[in-house]
Amino acid sequence: MKDTNLAESVDTMVRQKILARNVSVHYGETYAIKDVSVDIVANAVTAFIGPSGCGKSTFLRCLNRMNDTIDTCRVTGDIRIDGEDIYDRKVDPVQLRAKVGMVFQKPNPFPKSIFDNVAYGPKIHGLARNKAEMDNIVEDALKKAALWNEVKDRLHTPGTGLSGGQQQRLCIARAIATAPEVLLMDEPCSALDPIATAQIEELIQELRQSYCVVIVTHSMQQAARISQKTAFFHMGSLVEFGETDRIFTTPADPRTESYITGRIG
Amino acid sequence: MTDVLNSLLVQDDRTRRRNAAEVRFHAYGLGAIGVAVLALVLLLTSVVSSGIGAFRQTYITLEIPLPEEKLDKSGRRDSAVMARVTTFGYAPLLRDALLATMAQKGLTTTLSDTDIAGIISKEAAATMRDHVLANPDLIGSTVTLDVLAEGRIDGYFKGRVTMESAELDGRTSPEALRIVQLLADVGVIETRFNWRFLTAPDASDQRPEAAGLGVAIFGSLYMMLVVLVLALPIGVATSIYLEEFAPRNRLSDLIEVNISNLAAVPSIVFGILGLAIFINFAGLRQSSPLVGGLVLTLMTLPTIIISTRAALKSVPPSIRDAALAVGASKMQSVFHHVLPPAAPGILTGTIIGLAQALGETAPLLLIGMVAFVRDYPAAFTAEAGLFGEAATALPVQVFNWTQRADPGFAERASGAIIMLLVFLLAMNTVAILLRRRFERRW
Ligand SMILES: Nc1ncnc2c1ncn2[C@@H]1O[C@H](COP(=O)(O)OP(=O)(O)OP(=O)(O)O)[C@@H](O)[C@H]1O
Ligand SMILES: [Mg+2]
């Protein structure tokens, strides 16, 4: 753990965006994650990796309180964004989610037109003053999500009529259209071909300049390519967290090593 | 090629059995549809064949002199004085007009004058009296009026009454039928489309030819309006709250179970409830369409709630998550993203509920809507209050007419059933059109 500390001391200049301490999540009686503590920095990409069912999505959903919608779900611990406890009574989850956007593991476009899908967030948050501004926001978001060329001629056809990969990019466009400060992406490239994947990765690199991006991925190469920090989850616990380069070259925990070399998972 | 094991060109035993089972299932399905279609066709042909006659009516065209000395002795056209002449004062005028017409056409008969008067409906004198009282200037002139023929005569032109049956009938005779046939040949008697059936109120049980559905249609539409205005918003609001906002606990489970049970409660129970609450307790008027509408609202609510909840449930939860994740509030997510895709389902449920309410008889009997209503409700008159007047309803009218002895009413009852079916069809068409509209807007 020595070099983690070293790395962190080098990074003292970077701003901590999200601070999670001893976060545990229970679904009813069974726990999904246990005592997870991570620091997520602004202007960087943090990747969550780990075998299926280890609690990556669950932890991600804690960060914008989407777990509130699950009756049986109970979250304990402390999560702070910009130093503010997001589970504080005074916090309105609606306001929080405008600040912390999310792309879900399964594409879930609204059963509305492509345009309306992207325009919905900006509309309810009043980000556009007129039609022209809205058009710009939508076009910009769709271009960033590498979808514009495919849909520019059919913006008013249903978003649910797109292919799986296109729907996923539509959801990405929808999430970035509201200009969140933090973007949570749950396997955003799982249904994409290499070209679209490359475009999304490019987008993530671009977003990193101004946002804080957290991405869950099952692709080690992707995590290595795009992230600055990597967290490895296993059976509901955070096994290892640190600089991506270090995790992939000299993992401290044997479980991390087995996972990234493909022996468990 | 016989050495190929597992050839795809030969079906193995399992495949053959499976295919046979599928063929059998196909046949069962076709059989079931066949039985259903046959039953529907039988039902429709029997209703239409016995009810279509109600939409045609036999009229006698008469030139009737309106002598002043009989209808307005004072000569001052004072309506109070004129009203003293009852229908008995008008009936002889009609009889004489018919006799005059027969003489003019050169028809002779062995029938007595009274029997000839019997060709004209008893309702005709009342219609004529109303006409004259409404237009006092007509007195002294000769008017040409189409008056109703008596029910048996009407039946003769529709094939219900024959020479043989007239032989045994106290109210008509073969000779009368011969005369009316001759009158029809010269164009004095004519059978044509019967608007009165759709507009006139009910008539006494001696005069099927005059009975109409006007008040019943009015009452039914009135009640549908009350049900729509009350049940739709209450039902949809309840469902949205229960489905999207209410915490899941004992209480909400209890409410849910009770709503499902309410949907299964026999409709007559709602009638008793309505009688107790709206009439005995709240003091609303018996037989009024407002009370009918309230009772039907109670009955329709569970149907609307259940179908609305099902429609809301069928919207995938991921849509709600998507809306919440872009920072929509709970209410925005429901109203912007859950309701629109659920709207077609909600509409279908509502129309089914309304259709049920339209055809409901039992609860209306209990709140007195079975009463014989001779006049249109003066719905907005001061003394009755808003919606206070008595009215009847289509299914109740059917029930009423089927109980009357005159075979003319059997025809009317079937005609009323046709109207009921037409209304149901219209409602379903509206539902389909609305569905299309909503679906196109996703
Ligand atoms: N709504 C829920 N109710 C009950 N248990 C749940 C629920 N969602 C997730 N779980 C459980 O929590 C654990 C973690 O699930 P989670 O979805 O976070 O896994 P994951 O790491 O995202 O897996 P994957 O890579 O397959 O997406 C699993 O054991 C899962 O069964
Ligand atoms: Mg997941």
XYZ file of C-alpha atoms and ligand atoms in Angstrom:
739
model
C 0.000 0.000 0.000
C 3.065 2.215 0.219
C 3.056 3.289 -3.403
C -0.661 4.132 -3.234
C 0.133 6.654 -0.573
C 2.968 7.907 -2.656
C 0.731 8.292 -5.669
C -1.839 10.120 -3.601
C 0.717 12.478 -2.176
C 1.856 13.299 -5.682
C -1.777 14.056 -6.515
C -2.427 16.404 -3.623
C -3.169 19.073 -6.147
C -6.133 17.216 -7.572
C -9.504 17.957 -6.118
C -11.442 15.216 -4.341
C -14.900 15.110 -5.853
C -16.493 12.133 -4.148
C -15.558 10.704 -0.819
C -17.021 7.395 0.275
C -16.351 5.985 3.719
C -17.437 2.568 5.002
C -20.324 2.287 2.606
C -22.375 -0.879 3.011
C -25.501 -1.772 1.098
C -28.066 -4.383 2.085
C -30.857 -5.708 -0.073
C -33.228 -6.904 2.627
C -31.098 -9.117 4.852
C -28.341 -9.904 2.361
C -25.523 -7.456 1.911
C -24.400 -6.474 -1.573
C -21.381 -4.374 -0.666
C -19.523 -4.067 2.586
C -17.346 -1.292 3.998
C -16.297 0.318 0.762
C -14.171 3.450 1.033
C -12.929 5.247 -2.064
C -11.909 8.762 -3.019
C -12.921 9.777 -6.489
C -11.144 12.767 -7.905
C -12.469 15.396 -10.240
C -11.197 15.673 -13.793
C -10.277 12.026 -13.910
C -11.778 8.741 -14.980
C -12.246 6.144 -12.291
C -12.905 2.589 -13.415
C -14.699 -0.061 -11.358
C -13.788 -3.581 -12.334
C -14.643 -6.921 -10.847
C -16.495 -10.147 -11.510
C -20.214 -10.148 -12.227
C -22.409 -9.694 -9.169
C -19.646 -8.216 -7.025
C -21.554 -4.984 -6.386
C -20.148 -2.492 -8.896
C -23.572 -1.340 -10.104
C -24.862 -1.254 -6.561
C -22.081 1.039 -5.444
C -22.490 3.222 -8.504
C -26.189 3.611 -7.759
C -25.331 4.785 -4.243
C -23.536 7.778 -5.705
C -26.700 9.325 -7.154
C -29.092 7.705 -4.680
C -30.838 5.642 -7.331
C -30.951 2.929 -4.679
C -33.646 5.004 -2.983
C -36.113 3.621 -5.507
C -35.555 0.055 -4.315
C -37.717 -0.540 -1.256
C -35.548 -3.264 0.241
C -32.279 -1.429 -0.243
C -30.506 0.056 2.787
C -27.375 2.147 2.503
C -25.102 2.895 5.449
C -21.846 4.781 5.651
C -20.848 8.202 4.487
C -20.760 9.548 0.939
C -19.748 13.125 0.313
C -19.730 15.032 -2.944
C -17.819 18.300 -2.760
C -17.761 17.773 0.978
C -21.541 17.536 1.326
C -23.155 14.417 2.715
C -25.523 13.311 -0.045
C -27.538 11.164 2.351
C -28.221 14.145 4.563
C -31.907 14.696 5.306
C -31.799 18.112 3.723
C -30.565 16.791 0.390
C -33.182 16.496 -2.321
C -32.248 13.470 -4.449
C -33.758 15.202 -7.480
C -31.214 18.005 -7.183
C -28.450 15.505 -6.582
C -29.290 13.542 -9.730
C -29.204 16.657 -11.840
C -25.613 17.022 -10.659
C -24.716 13.338 -10.906
C -25.812 11.871 -14.230
C -26.037 8.184 -14.971
C -25.929 5.806 -17.899
C -27.510 2.476 -17.027
C -26.197 -0.979 -17.698
C -29.241 -1.797 -19.847
C -30.169 0.879 -22.404
C -33.462 2.459 -21.342
C -34.521 5.177 -23.782
C -37.856 6.857 -23.146
C -40.611 5.681 -25.471
C -40.447 9.068 -27.168
C -38.640 10.512 -30.134
C -34.849 10.618 -30.284
C -34.954 14.390 -29.970
C -37.277 14.295 -26.957
C -35.064 11.710 -25.281
C -32.083 14.014 -25.335
C -34.055 17.234 -24.814
C -35.942 15.987 -21.778
C -33.257 16.668 -19.158
C -32.381 20.170 -20.431
C -36.085 20.945 -20.680
C -36.983 20.126 -17.091
C -33.873 21.899 -15.809
C -34.500 24.939 -17.980
C -31.114 24.775 -19.695
C -32.382 26.119 -23.007
C -34.074 29.453 -23.406
C -35.469 28.803 -26.860
C -35.880 26.243 -29.585
C -32.580 27.077 -31.266
C -30.626 26.597 -28.054
C -32.375 23.304 -27.451
C -31.535 22.168 -30.973
C -27.916 23.011 -30.285
C -27.840 21.129 -27.001
C -29.388 18.058 -28.602
C -27.106 18.134 -31.613
C -24.058 18.641 -29.439
C -24.966 15.783 -27.106
C -25.709 13.424 -29.989
C -22.434 14.344 -31.690
C -20.486 13.699 -28.501
C -22.187 10.352 -28.120
C -21.156 9.472 -31.707
C -24.766 9.056 -32.755
C -25.481 12.257 -34.681
C -24.599 10.997 -38.152
C -26.824 7.969 -37.812
C -29.908 9.776 -36.521
C -29.731 13.352 -37.784
C -32.341 12.614 -40.454
C -34.769 10.902 -38.124
C -34.649 12.861 -34.904
C -38.404 12.598 -34.563
C -38.681 8.846 -34.852
C -38.963 6.796 -31.651
C -35.781 6.228 -29.702
C -36.914 2.696 -28.957
C -36.668 1.939 -32.685
C -32.868 2.185 -32.633
C -30.527 -0.799 -32.423
C -29.237 -1.857 -29.011
C -25.892 -0.109 -29.442
C -27.535 3.017 -30.810
C -29.901 3.055 -27.832
C -26.927 2.877 -25.506
C -25.338 5.867 -27.198
C -28.694 7.656 -27.054
C -28.704 7.119 -23.298
C -25.191 8.526 -23.102
C -26.311 11.567 -25.088
C -29.277 11.964 -22.771
C -27.025 11.838 -19.700
C -24.514 14.405 -20.967
C -27.173 16.769 -22.310
C -27.956 17.916 -18.760
C -24.273 18.764 -18.229
C -23.795 16.913 -14.932
C -20.692 17.425 -12.826
C -20.289 13.721 -12.267
C -21.104 11.106 -14.859
C -21.693 7.532 -13.742
C -21.484 5.033 -16.579
C -22.434 1.424 -16.027
C -20.828 -0.618 -18.818
C -21.586 1.990 -21.463
C -19.806 0.057 -24.199
C -21.135 -3.430 -23.540
C -23.268 -3.453 -26.683
C -21.036 -1.391 -28.935
C -18.802 -2.348 -31.845
C -15.102 -1.364 -31.692
C -15.628 1.805 -33.726
C -18.403 3.154 -31.530
C -16.460 2.025 -28.461
C -13.483 4.042 -29.608
C -15.722 7.067 -30.108
C -17.217 6.712 -26.638
C -13.770 6.343 -25.128
C -12.750 9.491 -26.921
C -15.829 11.193 -25.477
C -14.892 10.039 -21.994
C -11.397 11.454 -22.408
C -12.941 14.713 -23.499
C -15.454 14.771 -20.634
C -12.637 14.206 -18.190
C -11.379 17.725 -18.861
C -14.396 19.215 -17.140
C -16.231 16.392 -15.390
C -15.650 13.575 -13.000
C -16.335 10.260 -14.734
C -16.905 6.908 -13.047
C -17.165 3.931 -15.341
C -17.919 0.277 -14.721
C -16.388 -2.021 -17.268
C -15.712 -5.676 -17.874
C -12.955 -4.906 -20.334
C -9.525 -4.774 -18.713
C -8.120 -3.144 -21.822
C -10.726 -0.437 -21.657
C -10.079 0.246 -17.997
C -6.347 0.399 -18.705
C -6.840 2.653 -21.741
C -9.148 5.290 -20.356
C -8.966 5.427 -16.581
C -6.575 7.113 -14.224
C -7.801 5.257 -11.153
C -9.077 1.727 -10.895
C -11.069 0.042 -8.154
C -11.266 -3.722 -8.046
C -14.357 -5.155 -6.344
C -14.724 -8.748 -5.301
C -17.670 -10.349 -3.518
C -18.986 -7.044 -2.293
C -15.743 -5.634 -0.961
C -13.299 -3.196 -2.417
C -10.144 -5.268 -2.743
C -7.802 -2.745 -4.215
C -7.946 0.853 -5.334
C -5.214 2.967 -6.867
C -3.570 4.355 -9.937
C -4.631 2.384 -12.987
C -1.073 1.901 -14.186
C -0.028 0.408 -10.901
C -3.089 -1.864 -10.552
C -2.438 -3.349 -13.960
C 1.308 -3.701 -13.592
C 1.921 -4.483 -9.943
C -1.317 -5.414 -8.214
C -0.878 -5.693 -4.468
C -3.604 -8.276 -3.845
C -3.376 -11.773 -5.301
C -7.114 -11.665 -6.142
C -6.594 -8.578 -8.264
C -3.775 -10.246 -10.051
C -5.770 -13.387 -10.766
C -8.685 -11.325 -12.021
C -6.771 -9.086 -14.387
C -4.815 -11.984 -15.739
C -8.088 -13.846 -16.294
C -7.884 -16.569 -13.685
C -10.983 -15.625 -11.700
C -14.140 -13.829 -12.647
C -28.612 -42.384 -48.641
C -30.232 -44.921 -46.352
C -27.079 -45.150 -44.294
C -27.492 -41.592 -43.009
C -28.473 -41.757 -39.384
C -30.591 -38.835 -38.200
C -31.592 -37.792 -41.698
C -33.327 -34.438 -41.740
C -35.542 -35.676 -44.569
C -37.279 -38.176 -42.302
C -39.263 -36.987 -39.305
C -38.442 -38.866 -36.158
C -41.144 -40.080 -33.807
C -40.902 -37.206 -31.367
C -41.142 -34.595 -34.102
C -44.116 -36.356 -35.638
C -45.932 -36.507 -32.292
C -45.129 -32.883 -31.598
C -46.386 -31.801 -35.012
C -49.557 -33.835 -34.570
C -50.163 -32.122 -31.232
C -49.714 -28.733 -32.876
C -52.156 -29.602 -35.642
C -54.668 -30.744 -33.044
C -54.251 -27.565 -31.050
C -54.737 -25.526 -34.189
C -57.990 -27.381 -34.842
C -59.220 -26.780 -31.277
C -58.520 -23.092 -31.661
C -60.366 -22.862 -34.952
C -63.246 -24.825 -33.447
C -63.479 -22.472 -30.482
C -63.473 -19.419 -32.738
C -66.099 -21.072 -34.932
C -68.416 -21.661 -31.982
C -67.930 -18.080 -30.779
C -68.604 -16.596 -34.206
C -71.645 -18.807 -34.697
C -73.069 -17.769 -31.336
C -72.486 -14.119 -32.179
C -74.107 -14.457 -35.586
C -77.117 -16.249 -34.093
C -77.497 -13.601 -31.420
C -77.210 -10.731 -33.845
C -79.569 -12.221 -36.437
C -82.201 -12.985 -33.836
C -81.981 -9.513 -32.271
C -81.828 -7.694 -35.583
C -84.579 -9.707 -37.242
C -86.987 -9.148 -34.382
C -85.901 -5.600 -33.611
C -85.377 -3.988 -36.997
C -89.134 -3.416 -37.260
C -88.978 -0.918 -34.436
C -87.071 1.404 -36.715
C -89.930 1.527 -39.205
C -93.384 2.814 -38.453
C -96.719 2.903 -40.281
C -98.305 6.313 -40.728
C -101.677 7.375 -42.127
C -101.720 10.643 -44.019
C -104.982 12.456 -43.279
C -106.430 15.792 -44.230
C -108.104 16.925 -41.046
C -110.445 19.915 -40.865
C -110.126 21.746 -37.539
C -113.582 23.271 -36.912
C -113.572 26.227 -34.556
C -116.936 25.349 -32.995
C -115.521 22.088 -31.671
C -111.989 23.082 -30.659
C -112.384 26.654 -29.478
C -115.925 27.506 -28.580
C -114.976 30.905 -27.242
C -113.261 31.808 -30.492
C -110.638 33.780 -28.570
C -107.769 31.288 -28.975
C -107.420 31.345 -25.207
C -105.137 28.406 -24.454
C -106.752 27.753 -21.067
C -110.146 27.413 -22.705
C -108.794 25.397 -25.629
C -107.086 23.001 -23.270
C -110.472 22.022 -21.909
C -111.085 20.042 -25.075
C -109.584 16.654 -24.228
C -108.259 14.029 -26.601
C -111.816 12.662 -26.721
C -112.760 15.848 -28.528
C -110.086 15.262 -31.151
C -110.585 11.544 -31.777
C -113.847 11.974 -33.777
C -112.113 14.484 -36.054
C -109.529 11.874 -36.941
C -112.149 9.205 -37.494
C -114.182 11.498 -39.733
C -111.082 12.467 -41.690
C -110.308 8.790 -42.310
C -113.892 8.065 -43.336
C -113.776 11.033 -45.702
C -110.528 9.818 -47.245
C -111.987 6.339 -47.742
C -115.074 7.780 -49.379
C -112.921 9.948 -51.598
C -110.887 6.920 -52.729
C -114.096 4.968 -53.299
C -113.461 2.319 -50.660
C -116.459 0.639 -49.096
C -116.409 -1.644 -46.090
C -118.607 -3.620 -43.742
C -116.682 -2.281 -40.760
C -118.425 -0.094 -38.222
C -117.231 3.492 -37.774
C -115.754 2.551 -34.398
C -113.708 -0.236 -35.993
C -112.476 2.196 -38.612
C -111.461 4.640 -35.870
C -109.518 1.685 -34.391
C -107.169 1.765 -37.380
C -105.774 5.008 -36.017
C -103.557 4.877 -32.940
C -105.009 6.246 -29.710
C -101.852 8.281 -29.491
C -102.792 10.172 -32.646
C -105.479 12.252 -30.940
C -102.995 13.338 -28.262
C -100.368 14.210 -30.850
C -102.901 16.242 -32.788
C -104.110 18.025 -29.675
C -100.553 18.994 -28.754
C -100.015 20.195 -32.299
C -103.147 22.362 -32.265
C -102.487 23.784 -28.805
C -99.015 24.729 -29.923
C -100.328 26.363 -33.117
C -103.769 27.874 -32.305
C -103.782 29.688 -35.655
C -104.463 26.402 -37.398
C -108.013 26.304 -36.055
C -110.536 26.858 -38.787
C -108.244 25.520 -41.492
C -107.615 21.988 -42.752
C -104.259 20.452 -41.878
C -102.493 17.484 -43.456
C -101.042 15.315 -40.734
C -99.224 11.973 -40.667
C -100.749 10.128 -37.764
C -99.670 6.836 -36.247
C -101.518 3.699 -37.273
C -102.636 1.363 -34.522
C -100.121 -1.272 -33.373
C -101.829 -4.232 -35.077
C -102.015 -2.363 -38.391
C -98.357 -1.467 -38.024
C -97.692 -5.136 -37.287
C -99.519 -6.147 -40.463
C -97.190 -4.058 -42.617
C -94.188 -5.550 -40.864
C -95.478 -9.115 -41.230
C -96.117 -9.612 -37.522
C -99.910 -9.695 -37.986
C -101.464 -11.845 -40.707
C -105.010 -12.457 -41.928
C -105.006 -15.724 -39.984
C -103.899 -14.155 -36.714
C -106.339 -11.256 -37.196
C -109.162 -13.800 -37.323
C -108.474 -14.665 -33.675
C -107.608 -11.128 -32.558
C -110.075 -8.975 -30.674
C -108.367 -5.747 -31.645
C -108.371 -6.131 -35.389
C -110.052 -8.140 -38.144
C -109.259 -9.459 -41.639
C -111.593 -6.849 -43.070
C -109.633 -4.046 -41.378
C -106.430 -5.470 -42.810
C -108.024 -5.613 -46.273
C -108.972 -1.944 -46.009
C -105.542 -0.807 -44.809
C -103.931 -2.790 -47.616
C -106.135 -0.899 -50.103
C -105.296 2.394 -48.378
C -101.620 1.517 -48.617
C -102.029 0.758 -52.323
C -103.352 4.273 -52.926
C -100.587 5.804 -50.798
C -102.624 6.927 -47.790
C -100.870 4.497 -45.494
C -97.099 4.333 -45.609
C -94.383 2.601 -43.613
C -91.211 4.610 -43.254
C -88.193 5.277 -41.015
C -89.221 5.821 -37.437
C -87.481 8.831 -35.913
C -90.008 8.795 -33.115
C -88.479 5.571 -31.855
C -85.278 7.459 -31.059
C -86.869 10.637 -29.764
C -90.288 9.909 -28.264
C -90.746 8.992 -24.610
C -92.295 5.724 -23.496
C -96.032 5.144 -24.068
C -98.702 3.291 -22.142
C -98.886 -0.464 -22.520
C -101.808 -0.235 -24.956
C -99.844 1.770 -27.482
C -96.602 0.086 -28.540
C -96.706 2.051 -31.793
C -96.076 5.280 -29.893
C -93.368 4.075 -27.542
C -89.889 5.498 -28.078
C -86.439 5.480 -26.509
C -85.944 9.231 -26.188
C -86.024 9.457 -22.405
C -84.035 6.246 -22.033
C -81.291 7.437 -24.371
C -81.260 10.786 -22.618
C -81.002 9.104 -19.217
C -78.291 6.719 -20.340
C -76.160 9.432 -21.915
C -76.641 11.567 -18.847
C -75.457 8.797 -16.575
C -72.497 8.013 -18.822
C -71.488 11.642 -18.557
C -71.728 11.549 -14.766
C -69.727 8.307 -14.665
C -67.066 9.621 -17.014
C -66.681 12.908 -15.195
C -66.445 11.258 -11.772
C -65.007 7.782 -12.263
C -62.211 8.590 -14.699
C -60.388 11.244 -12.655
C -61.007 9.541 -9.310
C -60.038 6.131 -10.654
C -56.905 7.306 -12.428
C -55.762 9.435 -9.498
C -56.307 6.523 -7.097
C -54.380 4.142 -9.321
C -51.472 6.495 -9.814
C -51.211 7.088 -6.116
C -51.458 3.405 -5.198
C -49.131 2.247 -7.939
C -46.455 4.918 -7.944
C -46.463 6.761 -4.645
C -48.037 4.710 -1.858
C -45.611 2.891 0.422
C -45.938 -0.874 0.266
C -47.328 -1.915 3.616
C -50.217 -3.697 5.313
C -52.590 -0.825 4.698
C -51.921 -0.564 0.982
C -52.199 -4.349 0.660
C -55.553 -4.184 2.423
C -56.782 -1.444 0.106
C -55.614 -3.419 -2.891
C -57.443 -6.565 -1.830
C -60.584 -4.582 -1.151
C -60.558 -2.930 -4.553
C -60.208 -6.305 -6.250
C -63.101 -7.587 -4.173
C -65.254 -4.588 -5.006
C -64.875 -5.379 -8.692
C -66.455 -8.754 -8.012
C -69.358 -7.479 -5.931
C -72.708 -8.114 -7.671
C -73.999 -4.905 -9.167
C -77.301 -5.076 -7.306
C -75.386 -4.534 -4.078
C -74.278 -1.179 -5.425
C -77.951 -0.455 -6.038
C -78.765 -1.097 -2.386
C -75.824 1.064 -1.369
C -77.020 3.852 -3.658
C -80.531 3.618 -2.289
C -79.252 3.875 1.258
C -76.700 6.628 0.714
C -77.885 8.838 -2.097
C -81.646 8.598 -1.692
C -82.345 7.796 1.942
C -79.408 9.587 3.481
C -78.453 12.374 1.074
C -82.060 12.899 0.039
C -81.502 12.995 -3.697
C -84.492 12.277 -5.876
C -85.529 8.773 -6.803
C -85.224 7.764 -10.445
C -82.966 10.696 -11.222
C -80.100 10.095 -13.616
C -77.762 11.819 -11.183
C -78.301 9.092 -8.602
C -78.063 6.489 -11.356
C -74.783 7.998 -12.472
C -73.418 8.040 -8.926
C -74.313 4.392 -8.374
C -72.766 3.405 -11.697
C -69.684 5.441 -10.783
C -69.243 3.379 -7.626
C -69.629 0.255 -9.715
C -67.216 1.378 -12.433
C -64.448 2.673 -10.163
C -62.904 -0.725 -9.336
C -62.845 -1.676 -13.014
C -61.075 1.540 -13.942
C -58.673 1.309 -11.012
C -57.702 -2.277 -11.752
C -57.120 -1.709 -15.451
C -55.279 1.548 -14.855
C -52.976 -0.115 -12.350
C -52.326 -2.930 -14.784
C -51.502 -0.374 -17.480
C -49.138 1.474 -15.143
C -47.494 -1.779 -14.060
C -46.815 -2.714 -17.654
C -44.567 0.314 -18.105
C -41.044 -1.022 -17.470
C -39.405 0.302 -14.274
C -36.277 1.165 -16.241
C -38.233 4.057 -17.795
C -38.887 5.486 -14.347
C -35.221 5.054 -13.428
C -34.201 6.794 -16.625
C -36.369 9.785 -15.813
C -35.173 9.974 -12.200
C -31.557 9.700 -13.298
C -31.756 12.826 -15.448
C -33.080 14.669 -12.430
C -36.824 14.440 -12.890
C -38.961 14.426 -9.774
C -41.175 11.474 -8.975
C -44.201 13.300 -10.307
C -42.468 14.393 -13.477
C -41.341 10.856 -14.117
C -44.897 9.589 -13.687
C -46.668 12.265 -15.697
C -44.091 12.619 -18.475
C -43.009 9.042 -18.951
C -45.298 6.555 -17.289
C -48.753 7.918 -18.041
C -48.357 8.431 -21.803
C -47.465 4.822 -22.603
C -50.119 3.670 -20.120
C -52.830 5.906 -21.606
C -54.141 3.413 -24.188
C -54.556 0.786 -21.482
C -56.271 3.263 -19.169
C -58.623 4.277 -21.971
C -59.522 0.702 -22.765
C -60.278 0.041 -19.120
C -62.393 3.163 -18.885
C -64.399 2.300 -21.987
C -64.943 -1.243 -20.737
C -66.133 0.193 -17.437
C -68.451 2.633 -19.201
C -69.799 -0.085 -21.453
C -70.531 -2.202 -18.394
C -72.272 0.730 -16.775
C -74.278 1.423 -19.915
C -75.663 -2.100 -19.935
C -76.283 -2.323 -16.195
C -79.898 -2.852 -15.102
C -80.063 -4.287 -11.608
C -78.783 -1.352 -9.528
C -80.972 1.068 -11.485
C -84.084 -0.949 -10.651
C -83.344 -0.476 -6.973
C -83.058 3.281 -7.165
C -86.349 3.543 -8.992
C -85.223 4.180 -12.533
C -87.675 1.512 -13.639
C -90.509 4.005 -13.224
C -92.714 4.724 -16.212
C -91.450 8.073 -17.457
C -93.837 9.713 -19.838
C -92.044 13.034 -20.285
C -88.574 14.260 -20.921
C -86.842 15.298 -17.729
C -86.755 19.051 -17.395
C -83.261 18.646 -16.110
C -82.475 22.185 -15.188
C -85.772 23.364 -13.825
C -85.573 25.142 -10.529
C -87.884 22.968 -8.486
C -86.194 19.702 -9.439
C -82.736 21.116 -8.996
C -79.769 20.257 -11.141
C -80.100 16.730 -12.579
C -83.078 16.138 -10.317
C -85.782 14.919 -12.686
C -86.725 11.335 -13.226
C -85.455 9.514 -16.262
C -85.012 5.947 -17.308
C -82.162 4.114 -19.017
C -81.771 1.931 -22.075
C -81.380 -1.457 -20.380
C -84.164 -0.637 -17.936
C -86.389 0.280 -20.856
C -85.653 -3.101 -22.408
C -86.544 -4.744 -19.118
C -89.765 -2.737 -18.952
C -90.900 -3.493 -22.461
C -90.221 -7.204 -22.292
C -92.707 -7.378 -19.424
C -95.591 -5.938 -21.410
C -98.153 -8.179 -23.063
C -98.597 -6.554 -26.463
C -96.329 -8.258 -29.040
C -95.569 -4.795 -30.400
C -93.412 -4.255 -27.311
C -91.320 -7.340 -28.032
C -90.298 -5.661 -31.255
C -89.592 -2.412 -29.391
C -87.468 -4.244 -26.807
C -85.348 -5.819 -29.531
C -85.060 -2.437 -31.187
C -83.828 -0.984 -27.892
C -81.244 -3.770 -27.658
C -80.047 -2.831 -31.138
C -79.659 0.765 -29.979
C -77.738 -0.439 -26.925
C -75.422 -2.430 -29.184
C -75.006 0.575 -31.466
C -73.962 2.694 -28.490
C -71.504 0.055 -27.305
C -70.070 -0.209 -30.788
C -69.741 3.562 -30.984
C -67.964 3.656 -27.617
C -65.542 0.955 -28.663
C -64.856 2.773 -31.905
C -64.075 5.926 -29.978
C -61.775 3.902 -27.737
C -59.928 2.472 -30.723
C -59.567 5.880 -32.356
C -58.264 7.433 -29.134
C -55.860 4.539 -28.677
C -54.481 5.102 -32.162
C -54.005 8.763 -31.429
C -52.196 8.164 -28.168
C -50.062 5.399 -29.552
C -48.874 7.511 -32.433
C -47.633 10.078 -29.943
C -45.866 7.378 -27.912
N -32.700 -4.927 -6.654
C -31.988 -5.876 -6.052
N -32.585 -6.627 -5.101
C -31.913 -7.603 -4.480
N -30.641 -7.900 -4.745
C -29.984 -7.195 -5.685
C -30.648 -6.152 -6.394
N -29.762 -5.625 -7.272
C -28.620 -6.316 -7.110
N -28.738 -7.249 -6.160
C -27.685 -8.166 -5.713
O -26.578 -7.419 -5.314
C -25.377 -8.003 -5.744
C -24.572 -7.020 -6.533
O -25.269 -6.712 -7.737
P -24.725 -5.655 -8.773
O -25.799 -5.424 -9.778
O -24.224 -4.488 -8.069
O -23.532 -6.449 -9.477
P -22.517 -5.952 -10.601
O -21.181 -5.946 -10.006
O -22.994 -4.722 -11.209
O -22.603 -7.170 -11.643
P -22.574 -7.100 -13.243
O -21.158 -6.942 -13.618
O -23.078 -8.435 -13.644
O -23.422 -5.978 -13.649
C -25.770 -9.238 -6.550
O -25.582 -10.378 -5.747
C -27.208 -9.043 -6.839
O -27.870 -10.275 -6.850
Mg -23.835 -4.182 -13.049
